[in-house]
Amino acid sequence: MNIHEYQAKEIFRAAGIPVPPGEVASTPEEAERIARKFGGNVVVKAQVHAGGRGKAGGVKLAKTPEEVGSVAERILSLTIKDLPVKKVLVTPAADITTEAYVGVIVDRASKKPVFMVSPAGGIDIEEVAAKTPDKIRRHPVDPRYGLRLYEAMELGFFLYSDVRQARAAAKIMQQLYSVFIANGGSLAEINPLVTTPTGDVVALDAKMVVDDNELDRLPAIAALRDETSEAPSEVEARKANLTFIKLDGNVGCIVNGAGLAMATMDLVKYYGGEPANFLDIGGSSNPEKVVAALRIITADPNVKAILFNIFGGITRTDDVANGIVTAIKANPLKVPLVIRLTGTNEEIAVKILQENGLSAMTDMDEAVKKAVALATGKKAA
Ligand code: GDP
Ligand code: MN
C-alpha cells in the first residue's frame, strides 16, 4: 500500500527525523491560508502515488500567498501518471545546498533490508543507478541488530565529508530504519535529503510503501489508505478479494493461482503478446469473483482479448463457467474470449459453457496462442 508524502512525513517527524512542517489543502483558498501561516514563501506539492512529481509540474515554489493560490489551482487540475491530483501539501520552502538520496527496501535476493544511499539525490535514483552506479552505496542490514551506529556513520560519510552532517545523516538513517520496520515497510525513502546553507540536514520528501500483508496488525497504518488516490480497478479488485495488478498490454488474463498467472503472462509474452494485467482469482473461486474479474478487465479499453486459464483443483471449473455465463449475460463482451480450463468438474464446466454458446480448450499453449492472435490480429509465432 502506498501512503502520501504528507502521511509519511508525519510518521518520519514523529520518529525524530528533521522534516519541515506542512499542511494539506484540497482547494486553492485553503492552500493560500496555510501559506499565510508559513509566511508566504512555500512549496506546493501534489499528493499523488507517483514519483517524478517535480518533472510533471506537481512541485512548485511560490513567494506570496496569492501566488500559492494560483499555483495550487494549477496543480490541483493536473493528472500525474493517470492519477488526478486531489490534495496538495503546503510546506515552507527550504534553501538547498546539496541533494542526496537515502532509501531502504526489502531485498529479495539478500533476504534483508538493504539501504541505498547516494550523494546524487533529487533526481530518479534509477537514473543514477544506470549512469553512475559508483555514486550509489548498497548496504544490507542484519535484521537481528538493525542499522548499527558504525554502519550508519559509514553511510553518512559516503554522503558527506563534514562530520556534523555525516552524524546527522547517520541518525536520520537509524530513525528511518526504525520507522521502516515498525510500520511494515517494503520501502522507505527520503529523496532529496538536503543540506541547507546553515549546514543542517533535512528530509524534504518522504515516501513509504507498506507491505499489504502487514496491514492486519497495523490498523493505524491501514487507516491511511486513500482509495480516491488509487486506480479504480485496483480498489474494486481488492474489495472482491482478487489479486490484481494492471499492466500496459492488451491480453486480459484471468487465472487461478499466482504461479499459473505468472506462467500465463510469460507464455503470452513468449507468443508475442503483452498481458494487460496480472489477475489471480484465488484458490477457491465462486462465480461472483469471476463476475468481478470480468468487470474489472473489460473496463480497461486497452484489452483486445480475454484469456481464462483455469487449472481446477480446489477451484471448481464449473464455478468459473457459471461466473463467466452470469457475467456475459449481464454484460455482453465486446472483445473475443478464450477459455482454457481443465481439472475439477471439467465435464460439467464444458457443458455449461456449450449450453451458452461458448467453448473451452484444455491445452494451455493453444489457448494462449489463440488469445494473442485475437488481440494482435496476427498469427502467433
Ligand atoms: P518528486 O519529484 O515527486 O520526488 O518530489 P520532491 O519532493 O522530491 O521535489 C522535487 C524537487 O523539487 C526536489 O528535488 C527539489 O529540487 C525541489 N524542491 C522540493 N522542495 C523544495 C524546497 O523546499 N525548496 C527548494 N528550493 N526546492 C525544493
Ligand atoms: Mn522526491
mmCIF file of C-alpha atoms and ligand atoms in Angstrom:
data_model
loop_
_atom_site.group_PDB
_atom_site.id
_atom_site.type_symbol
_atom_site.label_atom_id
_atom_site.label_comp_id
_atom_site.label_asym_id
_atom_site.label_seq_id
_atom_site.Cartn_x
_atom_site.Cartn_y
_atom_site.Cartn_z
ATOM 1 C CA MET A 1 0.000 0.000 0.000
ATOM 2 C CA ASN A 2 1.208 3.461 -0.880
ATOM 3 C CA ILE A 3 0.792 6.331 1.521
ATOM 4 C CA HIS A 4 1.035 10.007 0.689
ATOM 5 C CA GLU A 5 4.089 12.177 1.258
ATOM 6 C CA TYR A 6 2.304 14.180 3.956
ATOM 7 C CA GLN A 7 1.377 10.971 5.805
ATOM 8 C CA ALA A 8 4.910 9.586 5.538
ATOM 9 C CA LYS A 9 6.269 12.921 6.759
ATOM 10 C CA GLU A 10 4.068 12.773 9.865
ATOM 11 C CA ILE A 11 5.414 9.319 10.645
ATOM 12 C CA PHE A 12 9.029 10.355 9.957
ATOM 13 C CA ARG A 13 8.626 13.501 12.058
ATOM 14 C CA ALA A 14 7.229 11.525 14.994
ATOM 15 C CA ALA A 15 10.359 9.337 14.835
ATOM 16 C CA GLY A 16 12.570 12.406 15.171
ATOM 17 C CA ILE A 17 13.641 12.838 11.548
ATOM 18 C CA PRO A 18 14.007 16.552 10.726
ATOM 19 C CA VAL A 19 11.113 17.265 8.347
ATOM 20 C CA PRO A 20 9.811 20.784 7.626
ATOM 21 C CA PRO A 21 6.271 21.473 8.891
ATOM 22 C CA GLY A 22 3.417 21.305 6.419
ATOM 23 C CA GLU A 23 -0.346 21.109 5.973
ATOM 24 C CA VAL A 24 -2.626 19.625 3.350
ATOM 25 C CA ALA A 25 -5.122 21.554 1.241
ATOM 26 C CA SER A 26 -7.727 20.438 -1.267
ATOM 27 C CA THR A 27 -8.650 23.911 -2.554
ATOM 28 C CA PRO A 28 -6.563 26.926 -3.667
ATOM 29 C CA GLU A 29 -8.129 29.052 -0.880
ATOM 30 C CA GLU A 30 -7.091 26.560 1.757
ATOM 31 C CA ALA A 31 -3.582 26.454 0.304
ATOM 32 C CA GLU A 32 -3.406 30.247 0.430
ATOM 33 C CA ARG A 33 -4.498 30.286 4.063
ATOM 34 C CA ILE A 34 -1.844 27.742 5.028
ATOM 35 C CA ALA A 35 0.799 29.687 3.088
ATOM 36 C CA ARG A 36 -0.031 32.821 5.100
ATOM 37 C CA LYS A 37 0.659 30.894 8.298
ATOM 38 C CA PHE A 38 4.069 29.893 6.986
ATOM 39 C CA GLY A 39 4.915 33.444 5.875
ATOM 40 C CA GLY A 40 4.263 33.088 2.138
ATOM 41 C CA ASN A 41 7.485 31.530 0.843
ATOM 42 C CA VAL A 42 6.383 27.921 0.388
ATOM 43 C CA VAL A 43 6.450 24.847 -1.843
ATOM 44 C CA VAL A 44 3.164 23.425 -3.111
ATOM 45 C CA LYS A 45 3.355 19.684 -3.733
ATOM 46 C CA ALA A 46 0.868 17.348 -5.443
ATOM 47 C CA GLN A 47 -0.126 14.431 -3.200
ATOM 48 C CA VAL A 48 -0.384 11.502 -5.599
ATOM 49 C CA HIS A 49 1.022 7.984 -5.514
ATOM 50 C CA ALA A 50 3.592 8.649 -8.218
ATOM 51 C CA GLY A 51 7.257 9.518 -8.346
ATOM 52 C CA GLY A 52 8.678 12.284 -10.518
ATOM 53 C CA ARG A 53 6.055 14.814 -9.478
ATOM 54 C CA GLY A 54 8.652 17.559 -9.842
ATOM 55 C CA LYS A 55 9.199 16.792 -13.542
ATOM 56 C CA ALA A 56 5.423 16.569 -14.116
ATOM 57 C CA GLY A 57 4.845 20.081 -12.743
ATOM 58 C CA GLY A 58 3.476 18.817 -9.434
ATOM 59 C CA VAL A 59 6.041 20.570 -7.199
ATOM 60 C CA LYS A 60 6.210 24.374 -7.391
ATOM 61 C CA LEU A 61 7.744 27.148 -5.334
ATOM 62 C CA ALA A 62 5.660 30.249 -4.599
ATOM 63 C CA LYS A 63 6.744 33.511 -2.993
ATOM 64 C CA THR A 64 3.449 35.038 -1.824
ATOM 65 C CA PRO A 65 0.122 33.654 -0.543
ATOM 66 C CA GLU A 66 -1.628 34.951 -3.695
ATOM 67 C CA GLU A 67 0.863 33.143 -5.888
ATOM 68 C CA VAL A 68 0.269 30.000 -3.785
ATOM 69 C CA GLY A 69 -3.425 30.245 -4.652
ATOM 70 C CA SER A 70 -2.811 30.227 -8.395
ATOM 71 C CA VAL A 71 -0.049 27.610 -8.193
ATOM 72 C CA ALA A 72 -2.292 25.337 -6.089
ATOM 73 C CA GLU A 73 -5.144 25.791 -8.556
ATOM 74 C CA ARG A 74 -2.895 24.687 -11.414
ATOM 75 C CA ILE A 75 -1.508 21.673 -9.530
ATOM 76 C CA LEU A 76 -4.988 20.601 -8.359
ATOM 77 C CA SER A 77 -6.063 20.440 -12.013
ATOM 78 C CA LEU A 78 -3.174 18.155 -13.004
ATOM 79 C CA THR A 79 -3.272 14.434 -13.698
ATOM 80 C CA ILE A 80 0.087 12.818 -12.984
ATOM 81 C CA LYS A 81 0.616 9.315 -14.407
ATOM 82 C CA ASP A 82 -3.165 8.835 -14.765
ATOM 83 C CA LEU A 83 -3.778 9.944 -11.174
ATOM 84 C CA PRO A 84 -5.784 13.132 -10.672
ATOM 85 C CA VAL A 85 -4.339 15.450 -8.007
ATOM 86 C CA LYS A 86 -6.894 15.956 -5.227
ATOM 87 C CA LYS A 87 -4.680 17.331 -2.468
ATOM 88 C CA VAL A 88 -1.569 19.442 -2.164
ATOM 89 C CA LEU A 89 0.937 19.728 0.646
ATOM 90 C CA VAL A 90 1.927 23.295 1.503
ATOM 91 C CA THR A 91 5.287 23.487 3.246
ATOM 92 C CA PRO A 92 7.823 26.270 3.926
ATOM 93 C CA ALA A 93 10.441 26.436 1.156
ATOM 94 C CA ALA A 94 13.907 25.357 2.207
ATOM 95 C CA ASP A 95 17.153 26.727 0.769
ATOM 96 C CA ILE A 96 19.034 23.833 -0.728
ATOM 97 C CA THR A 97 22.815 23.425 -0.856
ATOM 98 C CA THR A 98 23.023 19.720 -1.758
ATOM 99 C CA GLU A 99 20.511 16.942 -2.503
ATOM 100 C CA ALA A 100 21.187 13.338 -1.507
ATOM 101 C CA TYR A 101 19.201 10.090 -1.693
ATOM 102 C CA VAL A 102 18.537 7.760 1.230
ATOM 103 C CA GLY A 103 16.293 4.727 0.993
ATOM 104 C CA VAL A 104 15.746 1.301 2.498
ATOM 105 C CA ILE A 105 13.937 -1.559 0.760
ATOM 106 C CA VAL A 106 13.274 -5.227 1.395
ATOM 107 C CA ASP A 107 15.653 -7.001 -0.940
ATOM 108 C CA ARG A 108 14.514 -10.427 -2.063
ATOM 109 C CA ALA A 109 17.950 -11.505 -3.268
ATOM 110 C CA SER A 110 19.742 -10.974 0.053
ATOM 111 C CA LYS A 111 16.548 -11.553 2.084
ATOM 112 C CA LYS A 112 17.397 -8.472 4.109
ATOM 113 C CA PRO A 113 16.510 -4.822 4.361
ATOM 114 C CA VAL A 114 19.018 -3.009 2.159
ATOM 115 C CA PHE A 115 19.956 0.643 2.438
ATOM 116 C CA MET A 116 20.704 2.504 -0.746
ATOM 117 C CA VAL A 117 22.288 5.899 -0.402
ATOM 118 C CA SER A 118 23.699 8.364 -2.889
ATOM 119 C CA PRO A 119 25.122 11.863 -2.731
ATOM 120 C CA ALA A 120 23.499 12.399 -6.157
ATOM 121 C CA GLY A 121 19.922 12.782 -4.963
ATOM 122 C CA GLY A 122 16.886 14.739 -6.046
ATOM 123 C CA ILE A 123 16.580 13.032 -9.420
ATOM 124 C CA ASP A 124 15.428 9.464 -10.143
ATOM 125 C CA ILE A 125 17.648 7.026 -8.337
ATOM 126 C CA GLU A 126 17.107 4.591 -11.234
ATOM 127 C CA GLU A 127 18.868 7.088 -13.473
ATOM 128 C CA VAL A 128 21.818 7.366 -11.078
ATOM 129 C CA ALA A 129 21.976 3.568 -10.875
ATOM 130 C CA ALA A 130 22.064 3.270 -14.670
ATOM 131 C CA LYS A 131 24.501 6.093 -15.473
ATOM 132 C CA THR A 132 26.766 6.468 -12.435
ATOM 133 C CA PRO A 133 26.458 3.275 -10.364
ATOM 134 C CA ASP A 134 29.575 4.177 -8.331
ATOM 135 C CA LYS A 135 27.578 7.016 -6.798
ATOM 136 C CA ILE A 136 25.278 4.542 -5.049
ATOM 137 C CA ARG A 137 26.210 2.610 -1.948
ATOM 138 C CA ARG A 138 24.190 -0.507 -1.061
ATOM 139 C CA HIS A 139 24.274 -1.769 2.482
ATOM 140 C CA PRO A 140 22.378 -4.897 3.650
ATOM 141 C CA VAL A 141 21.188 -4.743 7.263
ATOM 142 C CA ASP A 142 21.206 -7.737 9.582
ATOM 143 C CA PRO A 143 17.642 -7.624 10.920
ATOM 144 C CA ARG A 144 18.775 -9.112 14.243
ATOM 145 C CA TYR A 145 20.771 -5.983 15.065
ATOM 146 C CA GLY A 146 19.238 -3.264 12.929
ATOM 147 C CA LEU A 147 21.353 -0.477 11.463
ATOM 148 C CA ARG A 148 24.175 -0.089 13.969
ATOM 149 C CA LEU A 149 25.808 3.266 14.564
ATOM 150 C CA TYR A 150 29.127 2.411 12.921
ATOM 151 C CA GLU A 151 27.286 1.223 9.789
ATOM 152 C CA ALA A 152 25.142 4.336 9.743
ATOM 153 C CA MET A 153 28.258 6.514 10.161
ATOM 154 C CA GLU A 154 29.959 4.813 7.249
ATOM 155 C CA LEU A 155 26.932 5.533 5.077
ATOM 156 C CA GLY A 156 26.832 9.080 6.470
ATOM 157 C CA PHE A 157 30.422 9.652 5.340
ATOM 158 C CA PHE A 158 29.570 8.305 1.895
ATOM 159 C CA LEU A 159 27.129 11.215 1.641
ATOM 160 C CA TYR A 160 29.004 13.997 3.434
ATOM 161 C CA SER A 161 32.624 14.746 4.275
ATOM 162 C CA ASP A 162 31.536 17.132 7.034
ATOM 163 C CA VAL A 163 31.493 15.200 10.336
ATOM 164 C CA ARG A 164 28.485 17.044 11.705
ATOM 165 C CA GLN A 165 26.460 16.325 8.573
ATOM 166 C CA ALA A 166 27.608 12.704 8.425
ATOM 167 C CA ARG A 167 26.463 12.295 12.046
ATOM 168 C CA ALA A 168 23.121 13.931 11.318
ATOM 169 C CA ALA A 169 22.589 11.671 8.289
ATOM 170 C CA ALA A 170 23.578 8.588 10.328
ATOM 171 C CA LYS A 171 20.978 9.430 12.958
ATOM 172 C CA ILE A 172 18.344 10.008 10.269
ATOM 173 C CA MET A 173 19.129 6.625 8.680
ATOM 174 C CA GLN A 174 18.784 4.843 12.020
ATOM 175 C CA GLN A 175 15.452 6.594 12.580
ATOM 176 C CA LEU A 176 14.353 5.741 9.042
ATOM 177 C CA TYR A 177 15.213 2.096 9.654
ATOM 178 C CA SER A 178 13.112 2.017 12.854
ATOM 179 C CA VAL A 179 10.156 3.578 11.084
ATOM 180 C CA PHE A 180 10.506 1.159 8.186
ATOM 181 C CA ILE A 181 10.479 -1.904 10.483
ATOM 182 C CA ALA A 182 7.790 -0.654 12.883
ATOM 183 C CA ASN A 183 5.363 0.118 10.056
ATOM 184 C CA GLY A 184 5.820 -2.968 7.919
ATOM 185 C CA GLY A 185 7.553 -1.078 5.154
ATOM 186 C CA SER A 186 8.652 -2.603 1.880
ATOM 187 C CA LEU A 187 10.262 0.758 1.076
ATOM 188 C CA ALA A 188 11.057 3.944 2.992
ATOM 189 C CA GLU A 189 12.775 6.749 1.156
ATOM 190 C CA ILE A 190 13.977 10.326 1.528
ATOM 191 C CA ASN A 191 14.723 11.951 -1.831
ATOM 192 C CA PRO A 192 16.007 14.577 -1.516
ATOM 193 C CA LEU A 193 17.739 14.591 1.825
ATOM 194 C CA VAL A 194 19.151 18.105 1.620
ATOM 195 C CA THR A 195 21.774 20.213 3.318
ATOM 196 C CA THR A 196 20.911 23.862 3.828
ATOM 197 C CA PRO A 197 23.212 26.917 3.763
ATOM 198 C CA THR A 198 23.315 26.771 7.578
ATOM 199 C CA GLY A 199 24.617 23.197 7.342
ATOM 200 C CA ASP A 200 21.513 21.417 8.569
ATOM 201 C CA VAL A 201 20.420 18.081 7.116
ATOM 202 C CA VAL A 202 16.690 17.967 6.350
ATOM 203 C CA ALA A 203 14.259 15.498 4.712
ATOM 204 C CA LEU A 204 12.363 17.443 2.026
ATOM 205 C CA ASP A 205 10.491 14.485 0.567
ATOM 206 C CA ALA A 206 9.189 11.297 2.169
ATOM 207 C CA LYS A 207 7.911 8.094 0.674
ATOM 208 C CA MET A 208 6.817 4.880 2.266
ATOM 209 C CA VAL A 209 5.282 1.732 0.816
ATOM 210 C CA VAL A 210 3.736 -0.686 3.310
ATOM 211 C CA ASP A 211 3.588 -4.430 2.702
ATOM 212 C CA ASP A 212 -0.120 -5.310 2.359
ATOM 213 C CA ASN A 213 0.457 -8.433 4.430
ATOM 214 C CA GLU A 214 1.355 -6.248 7.436
ATOM 215 C CA LEU A 215 -1.853 -4.236 7.421
ATOM 216 C CA ASP A 216 -3.917 -6.589 9.593
ATOM 217 C CA ARG A 217 -1.645 -5.991 12.566
ATOM 218 C CA LEU A 218 -1.218 -2.270 11.863
ATOM 219 C CA PRO A 219 -4.738 -0.787 11.876
ATOM 220 C CA ALA A 220 -3.445 2.778 12.247
ATOM 221 C CA ILE A 221 -1.373 2.395 9.085
ATOM 222 C CA ALA A 222 -4.171 0.582 7.246
ATOM 223 C CA ALA A 223 -6.416 3.570 8.009
ATOM 224 C CA LEU A 224 -4.064 5.804 5.984
ATOM 225 C CA ARG A 225 -5.242 4.195 2.749
ATOM 226 C CA ASP A 226 -6.680 6.798 0.389
ATOM 227 C CA GLU A 227 -8.916 4.958 -2.070
ATOM 228 C CA THR A 228 -9.603 8.123 -4.044
ATOM 229 C CA SER A 229 -5.911 8.097 -4.978
ATOM 230 C CA GLU A 230 -5.786 4.529 -6.219
ATOM 231 C CA ALA A 231 -6.635 3.155 -9.642
ATOM 232 C CA PRO A 232 -10.405 2.323 -9.533
ATOM 233 C CA SER A 233 -9.718 -1.141 -10.941
ATOM 234 C CA GLU A 234 -7.329 -1.939 -8.094
ATOM 235 C CA VAL A 235 -9.823 -0.742 -5.473
ATOM 236 C CA GLU A 236 -12.573 -2.931 -6.930
ATOM 237 C CA ALA A 237 -10.242 -5.927 -7.180
ATOM 238 C CA ARG A 238 -9.225 -5.610 -3.546
ATOM 239 C CA LYS A 239 -12.884 -5.488 -2.461
ATOM 240 C CA ALA A 240 -13.606 -8.644 -4.460
ATOM 241 C CA ASN A 241 -10.570 -10.363 -2.889
ATOM 242 C CA LEU A 242 -8.769 -10.627 -6.179
ATOM 243 C CA THR A 243 -5.059 -10.119 -6.564
ATOM 244 C CA PHE A 244 -4.868 -7.702 -9.461
ATOM 245 C CA ILE A 245 -2.137 -5.600 -10.989
ATOM 246 C CA LYS A 246 -2.827 -3.514 -14.053
ATOM 247 C CA LEU A 247 -0.247 -3.686 -16.838
ATOM 248 C CA ASP A 248 0.070 -1.983 -20.230
ATOM 249 C CA GLY A 249 -0.660 -4.813 -22.684
ATOM 250 C CA ASN A 250 -3.878 -5.882 -24.422
ATOM 251 C CA VAL A 251 -4.418 -9.529 -23.435
ATOM 252 C CA GLY A 252 -6.651 -9.571 -20.356
ATOM 253 C CA CYS A 253 -5.733 -12.562 -18.168
ATOM 254 C CA ILE A 254 -7.969 -14.263 -15.604
ATOM 255 C CA VAL A 255 -6.161 -17.094 -13.877
ATOM 256 C CA ASN A 256 -6.410 -19.106 -10.675
ATOM 257 C CA GLY A 257 -3.231 -19.199 -8.624
ATOM 258 C CA ALA A 258 -0.338 -16.759 -8.636
ATOM 259 C CA GLY A 259 2.125 -19.238 -10.128
ATOM 260 C CA LEU A 260 -0.159 -20.132 -13.020
ATOM 261 C CA ALA A 261 -0.886 -16.418 -13.522
ATOM 262 C CA MET A 262 2.860 -15.726 -13.834
ATOM 263 C CA ALA A 263 3.311 -18.669 -16.194
ATOM 264 C CA THR A 264 0.382 -17.449 -18.281
ATOM 265 C CA MET A 265 1.882 -13.974 -18.575
ATOM 266 C CA ASP A 266 5.221 -15.488 -19.578
ATOM 267 C CA LEU A 267 3.522 -17.544 -22.261
ATOM 268 C CA VAL A 268 1.563 -14.556 -23.556
ATOM 269 C CA LYS A 269 4.872 -12.730 -23.971
ATOM 270 C CA TYR A 270 6.525 -15.819 -25.458
ATOM 271 C CA TYR A 271 3.916 -15.883 -28.218
ATOM 272 C CA GLY A 272 4.420 -12.200 -28.973
ATOM 273 C CA GLY A 273 1.621 -10.670 -26.920
ATOM 274 C CA GLU A 274 1.547 -8.350 -23.924
ATOM 275 C CA PRO A 275 -0.565 -9.086 -20.836
ATOM 276 C CA ALA A 276 -2.984 -6.324 -19.799
ATOM 277 C CA ASN A 277 -2.884 -7.398 -16.181
ATOM 278 C CA PHE A 278 -1.956 -9.902 -13.551
ATOM 279 C CA LEU A 279 -5.108 -11.348 -12.009
ATOM 280 C CA ASP A 280 -5.367 -14.222 -9.589
ATOM 281 C CA ILE A 281 -8.912 -15.231 -8.688
ATOM 282 C CA GLY A 282 -7.501 -17.391 -5.903
ATOM 283 C CA GLY A 283 -7.856 -20.999 -4.924
ATOM 284 C CA SER A 284 -11.500 -21.391 -4.011
ATOM 285 C CA SER A 285 -13.316 -19.291 -6.535
ATOM 286 C CA ASN A 286 -17.008 -18.533 -6.520
ATOM 287 C CA PRO A 287 -18.973 -17.270 -9.531
ATOM 288 C CA GLU A 288 -19.143 -13.730 -8.028
ATOM 289 C CA LYS A 289 -15.360 -13.454 -8.115
ATOM 290 C CA VAL A 290 -15.342 -14.313 -11.797
ATOM 291 C CA VAL A 291 -18.043 -11.729 -12.469
ATOM 292 C CA ALA A 292 -15.975 -9.065 -10.669
ATOM 293 C CA ALA A 293 -12.817 -10.119 -12.520
ATOM 294 C CA LEU A 294 -14.533 -9.798 -15.904
ATOM 295 C CA ARG A 295 -15.995 -6.415 -14.962
ATOM 296 C CA ILE A 296 -12.562 -5.083 -13.978
ATOM 297 C CA ILE A 297 -10.832 -6.384 -17.080
ATOM 298 C CA THR A 298 -13.455 -5.256 -19.567
ATOM 299 C CA ALA A 299 -13.318 -1.742 -18.082
ATOM 300 C CA ASP A 300 -9.777 -1.425 -19.482
ATOM 301 C CA PRO A 301 -10.082 -0.014 -23.028
ATOM 302 C CA ASN A 302 -6.679 -1.496 -23.968
ATOM 303 C CA VAL A 303 -7.954 -5.050 -23.623
ATOM 304 C CA LYS A 304 -8.476 -6.614 -27.071
ATOM 305 C CA ALA A 305 -8.950 -10.249 -25.999
ATOM 306 C CA ILE A 306 -9.640 -12.044 -22.745
ATOM 307 C CA LEU A 307 -7.962 -15.256 -21.718
ATOM 308 C CA PHE A 308 -9.193 -17.512 -18.928
ATOM 309 C CA ASN A 309 -6.648 -20.019 -17.735
ATOM 310 C CA ILE A 310 -8.108 -22.209 -15.003
ATOM 311 C CA PHE A 311 -6.496 -25.277 -13.541
ATOM 312 C CA GLY A 312 -9.172 -26.810 -11.368
ATOM 313 C CA GLY A 313 -8.050 -28.260 -8.060
ATOM 314 C CA ILE A 314 -9.765 -26.649 -5.112
ATOM 315 C CA THR A 315 -11.130 -24.271 -7.704
ATOM 316 C CA ARG A 316 -14.147 -25.868 -9.321
ATOM 317 C CA THR A 317 -14.135 -25.203 -13.031
ATOM 318 C CA ASP A 318 -17.973 -25.312 -13.100
ATOM 319 C CA ASP A 319 -17.988 -22.361 -10.643
ATOM 320 C CA VAL A 320 -15.790 -20.469 -13.053
ATOM 321 C CA ALA A 321 -18.006 -21.427 -16.009
ATOM 322 C CA ASN A 322 -21.095 -20.236 -14.134
ATOM 323 C CA GLY A 323 -19.357 -16.954 -13.335
ATOM 324 C CA ILE A 324 -18.446 -16.444 -16.995
ATOM 325 C CA VAL A 325 -22.000 -17.140 -18.148
ATOM 326 C CA THR A 326 -23.549 -14.852 -15.491
ATOM 327 C CA ALA A 327 -21.140 -12.030 -16.303
ATOM 328 C CA ILE A 328 -21.660 -12.253 -20.051
ATOM 329 C CA LYS A 329 -25.460 -12.401 -19.742
ATOM 330 C CA ALA A 330 -25.425 -9.193 -17.696
ATOM 331 C CA ASN A 331 -22.786 -7.510 -19.854
ATOM 332 C CA PRO A 332 -22.178 -8.960 -23.326
ATOM 333 C CA LEU A 333 -18.478 -8.881 -24.201
ATOM 334 C CA LYS A 334 -17.163 -6.548 -26.879
ATOM 335 C CA VAL A 335 -13.886 -8.449 -27.246
ATOM 336 C CA PRO A 336 -13.186 -12.101 -28.041
ATOM 337 C CA LEU A 337 -12.907 -14.607 -25.216
ATOM 338 C CA VAL A 338 -10.646 -17.634 -24.978
ATOM 339 C CA ILE A 339 -11.305 -20.112 -22.209
ATOM 340 C CA ARG A 340 -8.899 -22.816 -21.156
ATOM 341 C CA LEU A 341 -9.982 -24.968 -18.289
ATOM 342 C CA THR A 342 -9.075 -28.351 -17.006
ATOM 343 C CA GLY A 343 -9.442 -30.262 -13.740
ATOM 344 C CA THR A 344 -12.194 -30.489 -11.123
ATOM 345 C CA ASN A 345 -15.682 -30.774 -12.678
ATOM 346 C CA GLU A 346 -14.314 -30.108 -16.149
ATOM 347 C CA GLU A 347 -17.107 -32.066 -17.904
ATOM 348 C CA ILE A 348 -19.791 -30.033 -16.103
ATOM 349 C CA ALA A 349 -17.998 -26.791 -16.913
ATOM 350 C CA VAL A 350 -17.705 -27.612 -20.608
ATOM 351 C CA LYS A 351 -21.405 -28.493 -20.708
ATOM 352 C CA ILE A 352 -22.395 -25.198 -19.029
ATOM 353 C CA LEU A 353 -20.295 -23.238 -21.491
ATOM 354 C CA GLN A 354 -21.585 -25.128 -24.529
ATOM 355 C CA GLU A 355 -25.209 -24.634 -23.480
ATOM 356 C CA ASN A 356 -24.468 -20.922 -23.549
ATOM 357 C CA GLY A 357 -22.745 -20.845 -26.898
ATOM 358 C CA LEU A 358 -19.206 -20.805 -25.533
ATOM 359 C CA SER A 359 -16.389 -23.260 -25.986
ATOM 360 C CA ALA A 360 -13.423 -24.263 -23.874
ATOM 361 C CA MET A 361 -9.945 -25.529 -24.637
ATOM 362 C CA THR A 362 -7.838 -27.798 -22.475
ATOM 363 C CA ASP A 363 -4.369 -27.057 -23.866
ATOM 364 C CA MET A 364 -2.695 -24.004 -22.333
ATOM 365 C CA ASP A 365 -0.306 -23.361 -25.242
ATOM 366 C CA GLU A 366 -3.074 -23.440 -27.810
ATOM 367 C CA ALA A 367 -5.287 -21.162 -25.729
ATOM 368 C CA VAL A 368 -2.568 -18.577 -25.177
ATOM 369 C CA LYS A 369 -1.590 -18.613 -28.871
ATOM 370 C CA LYS A 370 -5.200 -18.057 -29.831
ATOM 371 C CA ALA A 371 -5.697 -15.191 -27.375
ATOM 372 C CA VAL A 372 -2.516 -13.469 -28.571
ATOM 373 C CA ALA A 373 -3.582 -13.866 -32.208
ATOM 374 C CA LEU A 374 -7.004 -12.383 -31.436
ATOM 375 C CA ALA A 375 -5.524 -9.460 -29.513
ATOM 376 C CA THR A 376 -2.840 -8.558 -32.016
ATOM 377 C CA GLY A 377 -4.650 -9.518 -35.202
ATOM 378 C CA LYS A 378 -1.543 -11.508 -36.148
ATOM 379 C CA LYS A 379 -0.989 -15.215 -36.070
ATOM 380 C CA ALA A 380 1.199 -16.105 -33.098
ATOM 381 C CA ALA A 381 4.759 -17.145 -33.949
HETATM 382 P P1 GDP B 1 9.296 14.287 -6.534
HETATM 383 O O1 GDP B 1 9.720 14.869 -7.838
HETATM 384 O O2 GDP B 1 7.945 13.652 -6.656
HETATM 385 O O3 GDP B 1 10.280 13.324 -5.977
HETATM 386 O O4 GDP B 1 9.144 15.497 -5.487
HETATM 387 P P2 GDP B 1 10.207 16.137 -4.478
HETATM 388 O O5 GDP B 1 9.553 16.451 -3.211
HETATM 389 O O6 GDP B 1 11.415 15.286 -4.357
HETATM 390 O O7 GDP B 1 10.591 17.504 -5.162
HETATM 391 C C1 GDP B 1 11.281 17.551 -6.390
HETATM 392 C C2 GDP B 1 12.351 18.612 -6.377
HETATM 393 O O8 GDP B 1 11.777 19.884 -6.043
HETATM 394 C C3 GDP B 1 13.409 18.406 -5.291
HETATM 395 O O9 GDP B 1 14.414 17.513 -5.705
HETATM 396 C C4 GDP B 1 13.929 19.810 -5.100
HETATM 397 O O10 GDP B 1 14.917 20.105 -6.068
HETATM 398 C C5 GDP B 1 12.700 20.670 -5.351
HETATM 399 N N1 GDP B 1 12.164 21.086 -4.041
HETATM 400 C C6 GDP B 1 11.303 20.408 -3.229
HETATM 401 N N2 GDP B 1 11.111 21.074 -2.063
HETATM 402 C C7 GDP B 1 11.873 22.194 -2.138
HETATM 403 C C8 GDP B 1 12.123 23.309 -1.246
HETATM 404 O O11 GDP B 1 11.625 23.398 -0.131
HETATM 405 N N3 GDP B 1 12.971 24.291 -1.690
HETATM 406 C C9 GDP B 1 13.577 24.233 -2.917
HETATM 407 N N4 GDP B 1 14.384 25.201 -3.286
HETATM 408 N N5 GDP B 1 13.356 23.211 -3.776
HETATM 409 C C10 GDP B 1 12.526 22.207 -3.404
HETATM 410 MN MN MN B 2 11.428 13.135 -4.359
#
